[in-house]
Amino acid sequence: MIVALIGGGAQAKYAAEIFRLTDIHVAAVFNLKEDQPPLEWPKAYGVETAYFKDFQAIIQKKNVSHAVICTANIEEKKHLSERIEKSGLTLLSAIHPAARIATTATVASGCIINAGAVIQPFATIGKNTMIHANVIVEHDCKIGEYSNLGPGSQLAGWVQIGDGATVYTGASVIPAIKIGTRSIVGAGAVVTEDVRDTITVVGVPAKPVDAATKEKAF
Ligand SMILES: CC(C)(COP(=O)(O)OP(=O)(O)OC[C@H]1O[C@@H](n2cnc3c(N)ncnc32)[C@H](O)[C@@H]1OP(=O)(O)O)[C@@H](O)C(=O)NCCC(=O)NCCS
């Protein structure tokens, strides 16, 4: 399988590292902006980097069949996802060999799942989701599309994470809690109540960043 990585930041570095440990060949890493010059770091992986404007020519020349979109920006990811599918490529998930995914869990396309992540039975991970190192997703969790689980975050059983939501580093969510679409859980928070859409919560127990919005948030 030959894959292109689209995006030059941390997510592309994770994917390059993951694919180096598998038999999937990375043909090139593309910067996101058409006119941004090629990157330096992919050379450490022995991988070519190129201008995004040359994307079509390079994927044809190198027989690229799959792509991983490597950006945390949801709008950018959605736009690129459509573009990739139109160009005839298939979105691929990059799953670190040291991640443990239960046989009854499902991972949609376009995800990046890092080392030490544990996805327990009957959990579902929506497409284009980023799961950092040492994340725990317990049984029967439902993780929406385009979401982001930060390093070491922990979701107890039956938790639901809305599309485009982020749970930052080391945060915990107790069982059966729903985190709304595009909401953010701050680093180290412990979420004990449902969080409505587009709200940022922090602390233990987690409360909205602006306490004045508390009534609206929960
Ligand atoms: C949640 C977060 C995004 C909030 O950012 P923000 O909306 O810009 O909030 P601010 O920085 O303006 O802080 C607002 C208030 O919340 C507090 N606060 C912010 N993050 C906090 C956190 N994680 N825990 C507790 N309090 C926090 C601030 O101290 C500030 O309090 P104050 O009003 O009493 O001074 C951010 O603080 C955070 O937790 N980032 C984690 C990033 C991370 O883990 N990245 C890893 C990449 S995968």
XYZ file of C-alpha atoms and ligand atoms in Angstrom:
266
model
C 0.000 0.000 0.000
C 1.326 3.455 -0.879
C 0.133 6.441 1.121
C 0.448 10.249 1.030
C 0.405 12.336 4.210
C -1.310 15.698 3.862
C -0.200 18.202 6.481
C 3.196 18.913 7.939
C 2.655 19.212 11.697
C 2.566 16.827 14.660
C -0.150 14.605 13.210
C 1.913 13.931 10.077
C 4.928 13.133 12.269
C 2.860 10.575 14.190
C 1.627 9.007 10.951
C 5.157 8.876 9.469
C 6.405 7.165 12.624
C 3.521 4.676 12.585
C 3.957 3.754 8.918
C 7.702 3.327 9.360
C 6.826 0.440 11.729
C 4.531 -1.226 9.167
C 4.841 -2.343 5.548
C 2.871 0.690 4.346
C 5.077 2.957 2.231
C 4.811 6.740 2.607
C 5.333 8.239 -0.857
C 5.337 11.901 0.173
C 4.368 14.422 2.847
C 2.577 17.530 1.546
C 2.352 20.848 3.286
C -1.236 22.013 3.598
C -0.936 25.346 1.865
C -0.386 25.345 -1.886
C 2.534 27.765 -1.703
C 4.242 26.569 1.524
C 7.685 25.156 0.737
C 8.401 21.466 1.368
C 9.307 20.492 4.935
C 12.609 19.448 6.517
C 11.567 16.770 9.040
C 10.279 14.087 6.588
C 13.878 13.611 5.445
C 14.546 11.947 8.818
C 12.044 9.298 7.714
C 13.575 9.049 4.245
C 10.353 10.475 2.816
C 9.994 13.047 0.035
C 8.168 16.302 0.732
C 6.446 18.390 -1.876
C 4.310 21.435 -2.578
C 0.613 20.679 -2.311
C 0.119 22.233 -5.739
C 2.038 19.243 -7.156
C -0.197 16.737 -5.319
C -2.020 15.302 -8.348
C 1.133 14.829 -10.417
C 3.010 13.157 -7.555
C 0.261 10.741 -6.553
C -0.015 9.609 -10.168
C 3.733 9.261 -10.613
C 4.109 7.307 -7.357
C 0.958 5.187 -7.650
C -0.410 6.508 -4.365
C -3.644 4.708 -3.417
C -4.341 6.040 0.096
C -4.010 9.250 2.101
C -4.068 10.400 5.713
C -5.104 13.980 6.432
C -2.909 15.332 9.177
C -4.324 18.536 10.620
C -6.218 19.441 13.799
C -8.266 22.070 11.938
C -11.728 20.556 11.402
C -12.774 22.740 8.462
C -9.483 22.083 6.712
C -9.834 18.348 7.391
C -13.382 18.227 6.000
C -12.439 20.151 2.885
C -9.367 17.984 2.247
C -11.320 14.807 2.941
C -13.751 15.661 0.099
C -10.887 16.620 -2.173
C -9.063 13.342 -1.480
C -12.134 11.252 -2.164
C -12.737 13.131 -5.439
C -9.159 12.455 -6.489
C -9.854 8.700 -6.245
C -7.723 8.038 -3.143
C -9.006 6.175 -0.098
C -8.639 7.643 3.383
C -6.539 5.378 5.551
C -6.252 5.091 9.332
C -2.739 5.087 10.806
C -2.780 2.735 13.808
C 0.377 2.281 15.856
C 1.294 -1.401 16.340
C 1.481 -0.720 20.088
C -2.141 0.493 20.236
C -4.611 -2.150 21.418
C -7.958 -2.220 19.703
C -10.575 -4.734 20.862
C -11.830 -7.163 18.240
C -15.351 -5.790 18.665
C -14.345 -2.103 18.537
C -14.594 -0.260 15.213
C -12.338 2.457 13.832
C -13.550 4.431 10.791
C -11.219 5.653 8.043
C -8.797 8.554 8.320
C -7.983 8.180 12.038
C -4.542 8.387 13.655
C -4.165 6.187 16.746
C -0.934 6.449 18.690
C 1.121 4.064 20.834
C -0.394 2.919 24.108
C -3.966 3.778 23.142
C -6.465 1.176 24.324
C -9.844 0.956 22.621
C -12.081 -1.439 24.526
C -14.898 -3.748 23.329
C -17.795 -2.258 21.343
C -16.301 1.231 21.303
C -16.701 3.059 17.967
C -14.337 5.711 16.635
C -15.684 8.111 13.973
C -13.759 9.015 10.852
C -10.798 11.388 10.797
C -10.402 11.267 14.570
C -7.042 11.843 16.291
C -6.203 9.625 19.286
C -2.953 10.530 21.038
C -0.620 8.308 23.058
C -1.940 6.371 26.064
C -5.594 7.295 25.600
C -8.121 4.912 27.155
C -11.475 4.563 25.412
C -13.535 2.199 27.522
C -16.234 -0.245 26.416
C -19.230 1.010 24.432
C -17.921 4.578 24.024
C -19.029 6.390 20.861
C -16.473 8.848 19.529
C -17.767 11.188 16.804
C -16.069 12.215 13.570
C -13.208 14.731 13.497
C -12.711 14.524 17.241
C -9.459 14.726 19.145
C -8.478 12.794 22.283
C -5.356 14.295 23.858
C -2.445 12.368 25.392
C -3.412 10.214 28.355
C -7.081 11.197 28.336
C -9.452 8.576 29.716
C -13.056 7.910 28.817
C -15.026 5.538 31.028
C -17.635 3.177 29.596
C -20.588 4.426 27.526
C -19.168 7.946 27.100
C -20.237 9.784 23.921
C -18.012 12.378 22.298
C -19.699 14.677 19.750
C -18.324 15.378 16.278
C -15.376 17.752 16.308
C -15.030 17.721 20.119
C -11.646 17.726 21.885
C -10.660 16.145 25.196
C -7.230 17.531 26.102
C -4.237 16.027 27.871
C -4.925 13.869 30.919
C -8.627 14.706 31.210
C -11.061 12.052 32.467
C -14.723 11.550 31.725
C -16.886 9.429 34.035
C -19.268 6.761 32.638
C -22.131 7.536 30.259
C -21.384 11.272 29.974
C -22.147 13.067 26.678
C -19.718 15.705 25.436
C -21.390 17.973 22.862
C -20.360 18.661 19.279
C -17.220 20.807 19.019
C -16.953 21.176 22.792
C -13.556 21.260 24.530
C -12.510 19.561 27.764
C -9.396 21.247 29.233
C -6.234 19.420 30.249
C -6.586 17.554 33.548
C -10.343 18.091 33.851
C -12.690 15.523 35.341
C -16.049 15.660 33.602
C -18.937 14.551 35.816
C -21.915 16.116 33.977
C -22.980 16.224 30.321
C -21.490 19.111 28.350
C -23.605 20.896 25.734
C -22.351 21.726 22.235
C -19.507 24.222 21.648
C -18.673 24.730 25.354
C -15.197 24.713 26.958
C -14.995 23.129 30.409
C -11.984 22.949 32.753
C -11.126 21.804 36.272
C -12.181 19.165 38.779
C -15.105 18.767 38.581
C -15.194 20.373 35.132
C -16.995 23.705 34.815
C -17.297 26.113 31.882
C -14.288 28.407 31.446
C -16.575 31.379 31.846
C -18.516 30.537 35.011
C -21.186 32.990 33.859
C -22.162 30.542 31.117
C -22.496 27.631 33.552
C -26.294 27.535 33.459
C -26.249 27.334 29.665
C -23.526 24.726 29.539
C -24.950 21.880 31.549
C -9.064 24.251 27.785
C -8.113 25.266 27.164
C -8.115 25.035 25.659
C -8.746 26.591 27.547
O -8.194 27.593 26.804
P -8.898 29.041 26.760
O -10.336 28.908 26.421
O -8.042 29.863 25.868
O -8.855 29.504 28.233
P -7.864 30.577 28.912
O -6.454 30.189 28.689
O -8.335 31.938 28.473
O -8.189 30.400 30.453
C -9.436 30.789 31.004
C -9.444 30.411 32.478
O -9.466 28.980 32.617
C -8.296 28.532 33.343
N -7.858 27.317 32.702
C -7.481 27.161 31.409
N -7.166 25.885 31.150
C -7.350 25.226 32.314
C -7.219 23.874 32.663
N -6.825 22.968 31.752
N -7.504 23.529 33.916
C -7.914 24.434 34.842
N -8.071 25.738 34.551
C -7.802 26.118 33.298
C -7.299 29.668 33.225
O -6.386 29.658 34.286
C -8.213 30.863 33.217
O -8.629 31.118 34.551
P -8.875 32.619 35.074
O -9.978 33.179 34.200
O -9.265 32.418 36.503
O -7.588 33.337 34.866
C -6.655 25.155 27.595
O -6.371 25.820 28.739
C -6.176 23.710 27.800
O -6.503 22.990 28.728
N -5.333 23.336 26.861
C -4.749 22.029 26.831
C -3.961 21.882 25.559
C -3.417 20.515 25.424
O -3.516 19.635 26.268
N -2.846 20.320 24.264
C -2.285 19.046 23.895
C -2.413 18.909 22.438
S -3.018 17.359 22.012
